[in-house]
mmCIF file of C-alpha atoms in Angstrom:
data_model
loop_
_atom_site.group_PDB
_atom_site.id
_atom_site.type_symbol
_atom_site.label_atom_id
_atom_site.label_comp_id
_atom_site.label_asym_id
_atom_site.label_seq_id
_atom_site.Cartn_x
_atom_site.Cartn_y
_atom_site.Cartn_z
ATOM 1 C CA MET A 28 -42.640 45.869 27.172
ATOM 2 C CA ALA A 29 -46.388 44.311 28.048
ATOM 3 C CA ALA A 30 -45.946 41.017 29.274
ATOM 4 C CA ASN A 31 -47.115 38.319 26.667
ATOM 5 C CA ARG A 32 -47.940 41.025 23.587
ATOM 6 C CA PHE A 33 -46.372 41.381 20.472
ATOM 7 C CA GLU A 34 -44.621 44.280 19.952
ATOM 8 C CA ALA A 35 -42.916 46.360 17.183
ATOM 9 C CA THR A 36 -38.571 46.131 17.405
ATOM 10 C CA LYS A 37 -36.732 48.461 15.026
ATOM 11 C CA TYR A 38 -36.476 45.580 12.506
ATOM 12 C CA THR A 39 -38.817 45.735 9.748
ATOM 13 C CA GLY A 40 -41.530 42.910 9.765
ATOM 14 C CA VAL A 41 -39.807 41.310 13.074
ATOM 15 C CA ARG A 42 -42.397 41.413 16.443
ATOM 16 C CA CYS A 43 -41.671 40.136 19.840
ATOM 17 C CA ARG A 44 -43.176 39.381 23.444
ATOM 18 C CA SER A 45 -41.452 38.991 26.231
ATOM 19 C CA HIS A 46 -42.005 35.585 28.736
ATOM 20 C CA LYS A 47 -44.075 36.080 31.881
ATOM 21 C CA THR A 48 -41.824 34.539 34.395
ATOM 22 C CA ARG A 49 -38.344 32.941 32.422
ATOM 23 C CA LYS A 50 -35.532 34.992 32.405
ATOM 24 C CA HIS A 51 -32.707 34.828 29.256
ATOM 25 C CA GLY A 52 -29.717 36.742 30.990
ATOM 26 C CA VAL A 53 -30.808 39.436 32.888
ATOM 27 C CA GLN A 54 -34.242 40.115 30.722
ATOM 28 C CA PHE A 55 -37.384 38.003 30.012
ATOM 29 C CA ASP A 56 -36.889 35.627 27.421
ATOM 30 C CA LYS A 57 -38.131 36.981 24.319
ATOM 31 C CA TYR A 58 -40.446 35.003 21.186
ATOM 32 C CA TYR A 59 -39.539 36.197 17.544
ATOM 33 C CA VAL A 60 -42.186 36.379 14.636
ATOM 34 C CA ILE A 61 -41.731 37.574 11.641
ATOM 35 C CA ARG A 62 -44.147 39.361 8.787
ATOM 36 C CA TYR A 63 -44.691 39.867 5.528
ATOM 37 C CA LYS A 64 -47.123 39.668 2.537
ATOM 38 C CA VAL A 65 -47.924 36.903 0.302
ATOM 39 C CA ASN A 66 -50.613 38.229 -2.652
ATOM 40 C CA GLY A 67 -51.266 41.067 -1.053
ATOM 41 C CA LYS A 68 -52.327 38.937 2.248
ATOM 42 C CA LEU A 69 -50.177 39.441 5.597
ATOM 43 C CA LYS A 70 -48.521 36.135 6.986
ATOM 44 C CA GLU A 71 -47.385 35.625 10.158
ATOM 45 C CA GLU A 72 -44.773 33.235 11.357
ATOM 46 C CA GLY A 73 -43.237 32.003 14.501
ATOM 47 C CA LEU A 74 -39.306 31.716 14.677
ATOM 48 C CA GLY A 75 -38.339 30.901 18.393
ATOM 49 C CA TRP A 76 -37.305 31.951 21.159
ATOM 50 C CA ALA A 77 -34.017 34.126 22.495
ATOM 51 C CA SER A 78 -32.952 31.094 24.825
ATOM 52 C CA GLN A 79 -33.022 28.955 21.438
ATOM 53 C CA GLY A 80 -30.863 31.428 19.951
ATOM 54 C CA TRP A 81 -32.738 33.634 17.855
ATOM 55 C CA SER A 82 -32.584 37.743 17.970
ATOM 56 C CA PRO A 83 -34.171 40.738 15.891
ATOM 57 C CA ALA A 84 -31.189 40.602 13.495
ATOM 58 C CA LYS A 85 -31.317 36.933 12.961
ATOM 59 C CA ALA A 86 -35.245 37.004 12.680
ATOM 60 C CA TYR A 87 -35.132 39.951 9.509
ATOM 61 C CA LYS A 88 -32.446 38.200 7.663
ATOM 62 C CA ILE A 89 -34.612 35.218 7.603
ATOM 63 C CA ARG A 90 -37.448 37.333 6.612
ATOM 64 C CA SER A 91 -35.744 39.149 3.954
ATOM 65 C CA GLU A 92 -34.593 36.422 2.409
ATOM 66 C CA ILE A 93 -38.395 34.832 2.444
ATOM 67 C CA VAL A 94 -39.335 38.591 0.679
ATOM 68 C CA THR A 95 -36.809 38.482 -1.867
ATOM 69 C CA ASN A 96 -37.880 35.171 -2.915
ATOM 70 C CA ILE A 97 -41.011 35.615 -2.830
ATOM 71 C CA LYS A 98 -40.564 39.124 -5.213
ATOM 72 C CA LEU A 99 -38.229 36.712 -7.642
ATOM 73 C CA GLY A 100 -40.448 33.650 -7.650
ATOM 74 C CA VAL A 101 -37.487 31.500 -6.462
ATOM 75 C CA GLY A 102 -36.316 29.407 -3.689
ATOM 76 C CA ALA A 103 -38.022 29.264 0.072
ATOM 77 C CA GLN A 104 -40.902 31.677 -0.138
ATOM 78 C CA SER A 105 -42.141 30.668 3.988
ATOM 79 C CA LEU A 106 -40.762 29.793 6.969
ATOM 80 C CA LYS A 107 -42.118 26.064 6.083
ATOM 81 C CA ASP A 108 -40.022 26.266 2.977
ATOM 82 C CA PHE A 109 -36.642 27.175 4.876
ATOM 83 C CA ARG A 110 -37.140 24.759 7.874
ATOM 84 C CA GLU A 111 -37.430 21.665 5.210
ATOM 85 C CA ALA A 112 -34.817 23.216 2.946
ATOM 86 C CA LYS A 113 -32.923 22.727 6.380
ATOM 87 C CA THR A 114 -33.741 19.548 6.992
ATOM 88 C CA GLU A 115 -33.158 18.220 3.602
ATOM 89 C CA LYS A 116 -29.874 19.871 3.711
ATOM 90 C CA GLU A 117 -28.797 17.959 6.917
ATOM 91 C CA ARG A 118 -30.292 14.883 5.326
ATOM 92 C CA VAL A 119 -27.915 14.902 2.101
ATOM 93 C CA LYS A 120 -24.943 15.928 4.449
ATOM 94 C CA ARG A 121 -25.683 12.961 6.890
ATOM 95 C CA VAL A 122 -25.922 10.750 4.000
ATOM 96 C CA GLU A 123 -22.809 12.403 2.733
ATOM 97 C CA MET A 124 -20.476 11.968 5.596
ATOM 98 C CA GLN A 125 -21.900 8.237 6.272
ATOM 99 C CA ALA A 126 -20.300 7.719 2.489
ATOM 100 C CA ARG A 127 -17.120 9.692 3.215
ATOM 101 C CA LYS A 128 -14.499 7.093 3.880
ATOM 102 C CA THR A 129 -11.268 7.728 5.779
ATOM 103 C CA PHE A 130 -7.848 6.479 4.416
ATOM 104 C CA SER A 131 -7.809 3.687 7.130
ATOM 105 C CA GLU A 132 -11.446 2.284 5.565
ATOM 106 C CA ALA A 133 -10.150 2.456 2.076
ATOM 107 C CA GLY A 134 -6.781 0.973 2.682
ATOM 108 C CA GLY A 135 -8.964 -2.032 4.219
ATOM 109 C CA VAL A 136 -11.263 -2.794 1.252
ATOM 110 C CA PHE A 137 -8.115 -2.392 -1.056
ATOM 111 C CA ILE A 138 -6.484 -4.738 1.083
ATOM 112 C CA GLU A 139 -9.257 -7.589 0.815
ATOM 113 C CA GLU A 140 -10.528 -6.954 -2.540
ATOM 114 C CA TYR A 141 -7.517 -6.049 -4.630
ATOM 115 C CA SER A 142 -4.328 -6.646 -2.876
ATOM 116 C CA LYS A 143 -5.034 -10.159 -1.559
ATOM 117 C CA ASN A 144 -6.696 -11.138 -4.783
ATOM 118 C CA ASN A 145 -3.447 -9.739 -7.372
ATOM 119 C CA LYS A 146 -0.495 -9.599 -5.384
ATOM 120 C CA LYS A 147 1.799 -12.007 -3.914
ATOM 121 C CA SER A 148 3.230 -9.221 -1.937
ATOM 122 C CA TRP A 149 -0.591 -8.346 0.189
ATOM 123 C CA ARG A 150 0.928 -9.762 3.239
ATOM 124 C CA HIS A 151 3.751 -6.999 3.076
ATOM 125 C CA ASP A 152 1.165 -4.392 2.314
ATOM 126 C CA CYS A 153 -0.790 -5.532 4.944
ATOM 127 C CA THR A 154 2.232 -4.957 7.523
ATOM 128 C CA ARG A 155 2.937 -1.881 5.825
ATOM 129 C CA PHE A 156 -0.367 -0.191 6.081
ATOM 130 C CA ARG A 157 -0.593 -1.085 9.953
ATOM 131 C CA LEU A 158 2.671 -0.180 11.113
ATOM 132 C CA HIS A 159 3.536 2.649 8.914
ATOM 133 C CA LEU A 160 0.245 4.444 7.269
ATOM 134 C CA GLN A 161 -2.527 3.643 9.688
ATOM 135 C CA PRO A 162 -0.946 5.626 12.356
ATOM 136 C CA VAL A 163 0.029 8.877 11.039
ATOM 137 C CA ILE A 164 -2.914 9.538 7.680
ATOM 138 C CA GLY A 165 -5.391 6.304 8.749
ATOM 139 C CA GLN A 166 -8.066 8.841 9.849
ATOM 140 C CA ILE A 167 -7.935 11.616 7.724
ATOM 141 C CA TYR A 168 -11.159 11.574 5.072
ATOM 142 C CA LEU A 169 -9.842 10.657 1.565
ATOM 143 C CA ASP A 170 -11.016 14.117 0.306
ATOM 144 C CA ASP A 171 -9.276 16.063 3.075
ATOM 145 C CA LEU A 172 -6.054 14.164 2.177
ATOM 146 C CA ARG A 173 -3.393 16.194 0.649
ATOM 147 C CA LEU A 174 0.061 16.388 -0.335
ATOM 148 C CA LYS A 175 1.082 17.976 2.896
ATOM 149 C CA HIS A 176 -0.209 14.805 4.798
ATOM 150 C CA ILE A 177 1.890 12.734 2.734
ATOM 151 C CA GLU A 178 5.103 14.743 3.178
ATOM 152 C CA GLU A 179 3.979 14.184 6.795
ATOM 153 C CA LEU A 180 3.773 10.297 6.009
ATOM 154 C CA LYS A 181 7.279 10.124 4.058
ATOM 155 C CA SER A 182 9.207 12.612 7.327
ATOM 156 C CA VAL A 183 7.480 9.607 9.729
ATOM 157 C CA VAL A 184 9.324 7.068 8.236
ATOM 158 C CA THR A 185 11.999 7.895 7.495
ATOM 159 C CA LYS A 186 12.602 9.199 11.197
ATOM 160 C CA LYS A 187 11.898 5.811 11.876
ATOM 161 C CA GLY A 188 15.180 4.789 10.224
ATOM 162 C CA LEU A 189 13.352 2.855 7.861
ATOM 163 C CA SER A 190 15.546 1.618 4.515
ATOM 164 C CA LYS A 191 15.087 3.730 1.056
ATOM 165 C CA GLY A 192 13.220 0.572 -0.345
ATOM 166 C CA THR A 193 10.502 0.293 2.559
ATOM 167 C CA ILE A 194 9.972 4.073 2.400
ATOM 168 C CA LYS A 195 9.676 3.902 -1.006
ATOM 169 C CA HIS A 196 6.938 0.383 -0.480
ATOM 170 C CA CYS A 197 4.766 2.634 2.135
ATOM 171 C CA LEU A 198 4.323 5.742 -0.273
ATOM 172 C CA THR A 199 3.826 3.575 -3.223
ATOM 173 C CA LEU A 200 0.951 1.738 -1.446
ATOM 174 C CA ALA A 201 -0.770 4.872 -0.472
ATOM 175 C CA ARG A 202 -0.701 5.881 -4.057
ATOM 176 C CA GLN A 203 -2.137 2.335 -4.911
ATOM 177 C CA ILE A 204 -4.665 2.819 -2.212
ATOM 178 C CA CYS A 205 -5.472 6.420 -3.836
ATOM 179 C CA TYR A 206 -5.940 5.098 -7.085
ATOM 180 C CA TYR A 207 -8.213 2.693 -5.921
ATOM 181 C CA ALA A 208 -10.524 5.325 -3.775
ATOM 182 C CA ILE A 209 -10.490 7.257 -7.148
ATOM 183 C CA LYS A 210 -11.968 4.246 -9.351
ATOM 184 C CA ARG A 211 -14.703 3.113 -6.337
ATOM 185 C CA GLY A 212 -15.735 7.052 -6.366
ATOM 186 C CA TRP A 213 -14.593 7.801 -2.655
ATOM 187 C CA LEU A 214 -11.687 10.112 -4.076
ATOM 188 C CA THR A 215 -12.465 12.810 -6.647
ATOM 189 C CA GLY A 216 -9.460 14.737 -7.931
ATOM 190 C CA ASP A 217 -5.413 14.305 -8.098
ATOM 191 C CA ASN A 218 -3.839 11.592 -6.507
ATOM 192 C CA PRO A 219 -2.580 13.509 -3.277
ATOM 193 C CA VAL A 220 0.490 11.217 -3.693
ATOM 194 C CA LYS A 221 1.273 12.419 -7.279
ATOM 195 C CA GLY A 222 3.305 15.241 -6.323
ATOM 196 C CA ILE A 223 5.675 13.783 -3.615
ATOM 197 C CA LYS A 224 9.320 12.252 -4.553
ATOM 198 C CA PHE A 225 9.932 9.003 -3.900
ATOM 199 C CA PRO A 226 13.652 7.710 -2.693
ATOM 200 C CA LYS A 227 15.567 6.237 -4.723
ATOM 201 C CA PRO A 228 17.104 2.954 -2.585
ATOM 202 C CA ASN A 229 20.468 1.391 -3.964
ATOM 203 C CA ASN A 230 19.611 -2.790 -3.737
ATOM 204 C CA ARG A 231 22.350 -3.832 -6.063
ATOM 205 C CA ARG A 232 23.847 -6.562 -4.625
ATOM 206 C CA LEU A 233 27.921 -6.699 -4.976
ATOM 207 C CA ARG A 234 28.321 -9.839 -3.022
ATOM 208 C CA TYR A 235 29.152 -13.183 -5.310
ATOM 209 C CA CYS A 236 29.846 -16.245 -4.816
ATOM 210 C CA SER A 237 33.585 -17.249 -5.652
ATOM 211 C CA VAL A 238 34.407 -20.728 -6.883
ATOM 212 C CA GLU A 239 36.606 -21.473 -3.792
ATOM 213 C CA GLU A 240 33.714 -19.690 -1.373
ATOM 214 C CA GLU A 241 31.166 -22.410 -3.307
ATOM 215 C CA TYR A 242 33.884 -25.352 -2.021
ATOM 216 C CA ASP A 243 34.123 -23.825 1.248
ATOM 217 C CA PHE A 244 30.006 -23.672 1.818
ATOM 218 C CA PHE A 245 28.985 -26.699 0.446
ATOM 219 C CA GLU A 246 31.906 -28.919 2.044
ATOM 220 C CA MET A 247 30.835 -27.353 5.306
ATOM 221 C CA ALA A 248 27.179 -28.019 4.590
ATOM 222 C CA VAL A 249 27.668 -31.652 4.216
ATOM 223 C CA ASN A 250 30.054 -31.695 7.523
ATOM 224 C CA MET A 251 27.436 -30.423 9.246
ATOM 225 C CA GLY A 252 24.603 -32.221 8.230
ATOM 226 C CA TYR A 253 22.015 -29.212 6.703
ATOM 227 C CA SER A 254 21.602 -31.143 3.635
ATOM 228 C CA GLU A 255 18.091 -28.925 3.077
ATOM 229 C CA CYS A 256 19.849 -26.219 3.535
ATOM 230 C CA HIS A 257 22.432 -27.663 0.960
ATOM 231 C CA ASP A 258 20.146 -28.774 -1.786
ATOM 232 C CA ILE A 259 18.263 -25.323 -1.943
ATOM 233 C CA CYS A 260 21.654 -23.295 -2.254
ATOM 234 C CA LEU A 261 22.803 -25.485 -4.771
ATOM 235 C CA LEU A 262 19.540 -25.755 -7.079
ATOM 236 C CA SER A 263 19.768 -21.955 -6.428
ATOM 237 C CA LEU A 264 23.326 -21.177 -7.844
ATOM 238 C CA TYR A 265 22.975 -23.791 -10.774
ATOM 239 C CA THR A 266 19.400 -22.540 -12.178
ATOM 240 C CA GLY A 267 19.196 -18.974 -10.735
ATOM 241 C CA MET A 268 16.399 -19.710 -9.300
ATOM 242 C CA ARG A 269 14.949 -17.521 -6.336
ATOM 243 C CA MET A 270 13.869 -18.587 -2.712
ATOM 244 C CA GLY A 271 10.365 -18.515 -3.006
ATOM 245 C CA GLU A 272 10.814 -19.987 -6.571
ATOM 246 C CA ILE A 273 12.383 -22.945 -4.453
ATOM 247 C CA PHE A 274 10.203 -23.651 -2.075
ATOM 248 C CA ALA A 275 7.062 -23.951 -4.252
ATOM 249 C CA LEU A 276 8.393 -26.453 -6.515
ATOM 250 C CA THR A 277 6.539 -29.865 -6.621
ATOM 251 C CA ARG A 278 7.542 -33.242 -7.965
ATOM 252 C CA GLN A 279 5.128 -32.747 -11.028
ATOM 253 C CA ASP A 280 7.373 -29.586 -12.017
ATOM 254 C CA ILE A 281 10.554 -31.669 -12.500
ATOM 255 C CA ASP A 282 10.999 -33.528 -15.744
ATOM 256 C CA LEU A 283 14.566 -35.815 -15.393
ATOM 257 C CA VAL A 284 13.668 -37.126 -18.904
ATOM 258 C CA GLU A 285 13.692 -33.869 -20.839
ATOM 259 C CA ASN A 286 16.535 -32.391 -17.835
ATOM 260 C CA ARG A 287 14.120 -29.167 -17.268
ATOM 261 C CA ILE A 288 12.502 -27.539 -14.196
ATOM 262 C CA ILE A 289 9.021 -25.884 -14.570
ATOM 263 C CA ILE A 290 8.811 -22.533 -12.339
ATOM 264 C CA LYS A 291 5.038 -21.611 -12.165
ATOM 265 C CA GLY A 292 3.540 -18.258 -11.857
ATOM 266 C CA ARG A 293 0.476 -17.044 -11.503
ATOM 267 C CA SER A 294 -2.186 -17.770 -14.363
ATOM 268 C CA GLY A 295 -2.529 -15.049 -16.715
ATOM 269 C CA ALA A 296 0.904 -13.368 -16.902
ATOM 270 C CA ASP A 297 3.807 -13.763 -19.161
ATOM 271 C CA ASP A 298 6.959 -12.142 -17.610
ATOM 272 C CA GLY A 299 7.704 -14.474 -15.053
ATOM 273 C CA PRO A 300 7.099 -15.894 -11.923
ATOM 274 C CA LYS A 301 7.958 -12.477 -9.767
ATOM 275 C CA ALA A 302 5.685 -10.845 -12.211
ATOM 276 C CA GLY A 303 3.495 -13.737 -12.619
ATOM 277 C CA GLY A 304 4.099 -15.661 -15.546
ATOM 278 C CA SER A 305 6.208 -18.925 -16.144
ATOM 279 C CA ARG A 306 9.644 -20.169 -17.221
ATOM 280 C CA VAL A 307 11.927 -23.193 -17.575
ATOM 281 C CA ALA A 308 15.011 -23.845 -15.657
ATOM 282 C CA TYR A 309 17.797 -26.481 -16.743
ATOM 283 C CA ILE A 310 19.072 -29.586 -15.230
ATOM 284 C CA ILE A 311 22.928 -30.273 -15.431
ATOM 285 C CA GLU A 312 24.526 -32.827 -14.068
ATOM 286 C CA LYS A 313 25.964 -30.433 -10.965
ATOM 287 C CA ILE A 314 22.541 -30.751 -9.659
ATOM 288 C CA ARG A 315 20.756 -34.030 -11.135
ATOM 289 C CA PRO A 316 22.135 -36.070 -8.278
ATOM 290 C CA MET A 317 20.551 -34.329 -5.861
ATOM 291 C CA LEU A 318 17.270 -34.042 -7.748
ATOM 292 C CA GLU A 319 17.029 -37.591 -8.053
ATOM 293 C CA ASN A 320 17.460 -38.715 -3.853
ATOM 294 C CA ARG A 321 14.992 -35.706 -3.481
ATOM 295 C CA LEU A 322 12.289 -36.903 -5.901
ATOM 296 C CA ALA A 323 12.765 -40.583 -4.320
ATOM 297 C CA LEU A 324 11.522 -39.491 -0.965
ATOM 298 C CA PHE A 325 8.523 -37.712 -2.142
ATOM 299 C CA GLN A 326 5.977 -39.947 -3.871
ATOM 300 C CA GLY A 327 2.872 -37.623 -4.629
ATOM 301 C CA ARG A 328 3.211 -35.525 -7.484
ATOM 302 C CA GLU A 329 1.986 -32.563 -6.267
ATOM 303 C CA ALA A 330 4.236 -33.025 -2.926
ATOM 304 C CA LEU A 331 6.857 -30.415 -2.044
ATOM 305 C CA ILE A 332 10.796 -31.336 -2.882
ATOM 306 C CA PHE A 333 11.604 -29.156 0.597
ATOM 307 C CA PRO A 334 8.804 -28.843 2.640
ATOM 308 C CA LYS A 335 8.945 -27.156 6.084
ATOM 309 C CA PRO A 336 8.831 -30.166 9.178
ATOM 310 C CA ASN A 337 4.749 -29.951 9.079
ATOM 311 C CA GLY A 338 4.720 -30.341 5.575
ATOM 312 C CA GLY A 339 3.833 -26.456 4.662
ATOM 313 C CA ILE A 340 5.280 -24.285 2.036
ATOM 314 C CA ARG A 341 8.478 -22.364 3.316
ATOM 315 C CA LYS A 342 8.657 -19.128 3.989
ATOM 316 C CA CYS A 343 12.480 -18.569 4.267
ATOM 317 C CA ILE A 344 15.527 -20.423 4.266
ATOM 318 C CA GLY A 345 15.865 -21.296 7.899
ATOM 319 C CA PRO A 346 18.228 -20.764 10.502
ATOM 320 C CA ASP A 347 21.098 -23.502 8.799
ATOM 321 C CA PHE A 348 21.916 -20.912 6.313
ATOM 322 C CA ALA A 349 22.711 -18.440 9.560
ATOM 323 C CA THR A 350 24.869 -21.257 11.664
ATOM 324 C CA LEU A 351 27.006 -21.563 8.480
ATOM 325 C CA MET A 352 27.297 -17.801 7.764
ATOM 326 C CA LYS A 353 28.565 -17.823 11.377
ATOM 327 C CA HIS A 354 30.697 -20.405 10.887
ATOM 328 C CA LEU A 355 32.435 -19.251 7.878
ATOM 329 C CA GLY A 356 32.620 -15.515 9.169
ATOM 330 C CA TRP A 357 31.671 -14.217 5.702
ATOM 331 C CA ASN A 358 29.630 -11.451 7.159
ATOM 332 C CA ASP A 359 32.007 -10.669 10.389
ATOM 333 C CA GLY A 360 32.262 -6.650 10.033
ATOM 334 C CA VAL A 361 29.736 -6.392 7.325
ATOM 335 C CA THR A 362 27.692 -3.413 7.921
ATOM 336 C CA ASP A 363 26.421 -2.590 4.328
ATOM 337 C CA ARG A 364 23.670 -5.177 3.117
ATOM 338 C CA ARG A 365 25.176 -4.797 -0.470
ATOM 339 C CA LEU A 366 28.198 -6.640 0.808
ATOM 340 C CA ARG A 367 26.788 -9.396 3.265
ATOM 341 C CA PHE A 368 26.107 -12.816 2.222
ATOM 342 C CA CYS A 369 22.852 -13.902 1.798
ATOM 343 C CA ALA A 370 20.893 -17.209 0.008
ATOM 344 C CA HIS A 371 20.431 -14.386 -2.833
ATOM 345 C CA CYS A 372 23.798 -14.413 -3.629
ATOM 346 C CA PHE A 373 23.507 -18.092 -5.400
ATOM 347 C CA ARG A 374 21.216 -16.687 -7.455
ATOM 348 C CA HIS A 375 23.363 -13.326 -8.344
ATOM 349 C CA THR A 376 26.636 -15.860 -8.674
ATOM 350 C CA PHE A 377 24.517 -17.441 -11.553
ATOM 351 C CA ALA A 378 23.780 -14.540 -13.433
ATOM 352 C CA SER A 379 27.140 -13.438 -13.200
ATOM 353 C CA ARG A 380 28.860 -16.608 -14.214
ATOM 354 C CA LEU A 381 26.556 -16.564 -17.462
ATOM 355 C CA ILE A 382 27.793 -12.874 -18.106
ATOM 356 C CA ALA A 383 31.028 -13.629 -17.826
ATOM 357 C CA LYS A 384 31.044 -17.072 -20.071
ATOM 358 C CA GLY A 385 29.632 -14.507 -22.891
ATOM 359 C CA ALA A 386 26.017 -15.520 -22.476
ATOM 360 C CA PRO A 387 24.066 -12.749 -24.134
ATOM 361 C CA LEU A 388 22.061 -10.756 -22.015
ATOM 362 C CA THR A 389 18.839 -11.368 -23.364
ATOM 363 C CA VAL A 390 19.377 -15.367 -22.654
ATOM 364 C CA VAL A 391 20.180 -14.421 -18.639
ATOM 365 C CA LYS A 392 17.260 -11.814 -18.267
ATOM 366 C CA LYS A 393 14.729 -14.997 -19.815
ATOM 367 C CA MET A 394 16.654 -17.352 -17.372
ATOM 368 C CA LEU A 395 16.313 -14.982 -14.351
ATOM 369 C CA GLY A 396 12.438 -14.241 -15.206
ATOM 370 C CA HIS A 397 13.416 -10.921 -15.759
ATOM 371 C CA SER A 398 10.879 -8.113 -16.837
ATOM 372 C CA ASN A 399 13.098 -5.727 -18.022
ATOM 373 C CA ILE A 400 16.466 -5.751 -19.431
ATOM 374 C CA GLN A 401 17.514 -3.093 -16.995
ATOM 375 C CA THR A 402 16.886 -5.805 -14.223
ATOM 376 C CA THR A 403 19.603 -7.929 -15.922
ATOM 377 C CA MET A 404 22.043 -5.539 -16.297
ATOM 378 C CA ARG A 405 22.927 -4.887 -12.598
ATOM 379 C CA TYR A 406 24.772 -8.294 -12.928
ATOM 380 C CA THR A 407 27.483 -6.534 -15.165
ATOM 381 C CA HIS A 408 29.097 -4.827 -12.853
ATOM 382 C CA THR A 409 30.934 -7.946 -11.316
ATOM 383 C CA GLN A 410 33.148 -8.068 -14.499
ATOM 384 C CA ASP A 411 35.780 -5.532 -13.237
ATOM 385 C CA GLU A 412 38.700 -7.744 -14.458
ATOM 386 C CA GLN A 413 37.096 -8.368 -17.956
ATOM 387 C CA CYS A 414 36.951 -4.304 -18.127
ATOM 388 C CA ARG A 415 40.787 -4.307 -17.142
ATOM 389 C CA ASP A 416 41.738 -6.191 -19.498
ATOM 390 C CA ALA A 417 39.465 -4.713 -22.286
ATOM 391 C CA ALA A 418 41.325 -1.641 -21.472
ATOM 392 C CA GLN A 419 44.944 -3.529 -22.259
ATOM 393 C CA LEU A 420 43.820 -4.239 -25.708
ATOM 394 C CA LEU A 421 44.483 -0.380 -26.624
ATOM 395 C CA LEU A 422 48.388 -0.606 -25.392
#
């Protein structure tokens, strides 16, 4: 082929010319053009060099599409149209890629916009998201997220030795993030967590406090000078309040005239403080002197009854309880967490004693602030002696 002259190729309508000096491989670089007719007039358009990726076959494919589109009167009908369409397609793809979110990005927005404003447990969400979800599925784009990725997440957190309850919480958080992404339009189709099988944790506590243990615990607390730990546990034992509810109590919540304690929940809910609503606990003589003494220590109506040393709200009962357990030896050699004695066992004891005394489950449910009767029924299993006595009635 003579240098710098266009010559025909074996492909109809495709011509090329060789560069005078530049090589592409062992041959001179070639420049390709295509020819076709528009309204009976011949039109020629340049494509590019072989060194830019062009070939006779590729040029022929473009020409064939243009000729077909001209005949049908649709689509790109010139090389310029093709290039503009390609540029627009690439622009749309860039916009779509910028709009796509990874699971990590969606999770961060979920926690900031929803979890912090609507969930008491949002700090747990932050921890589970950072430690367990992000490392496994954080970098996956939402639209690429599949059931197999969630199965992998479940497998990874299981191999970490986490409890069934924690694994369930991790999967629940992943599901909530995906539903939030669907609502925001970041994820299309079904929630990928929808088909996962959640573990069923057994957190039912089997430990409660006997009358003898009650005496030993509070006597030791007094002797060791752990007055706050003593008072917190006493309040839980005789009102059934959760630790978090006790820590949030202020002076104005306690009414010694009406003998009641207002347990405040979040505004707008009505199923107990754990779910967000409010309820009432009742002051009996067992706890009245203790409350009178504590109220005398604080003058402000909004002052916390059991503050931390710096005046802030407590997050846990503190080390004194652990010291008491160590001295009493109640948890020595006990590996099953359901059988270990913890501060929550005083609330458990409150419910168990009420049921043993014949209090209706619906009443106990209301006093505990449970959202459903099934949760309250967990406390009925402690009454084995009553079952044995009932069986003797058949003799």
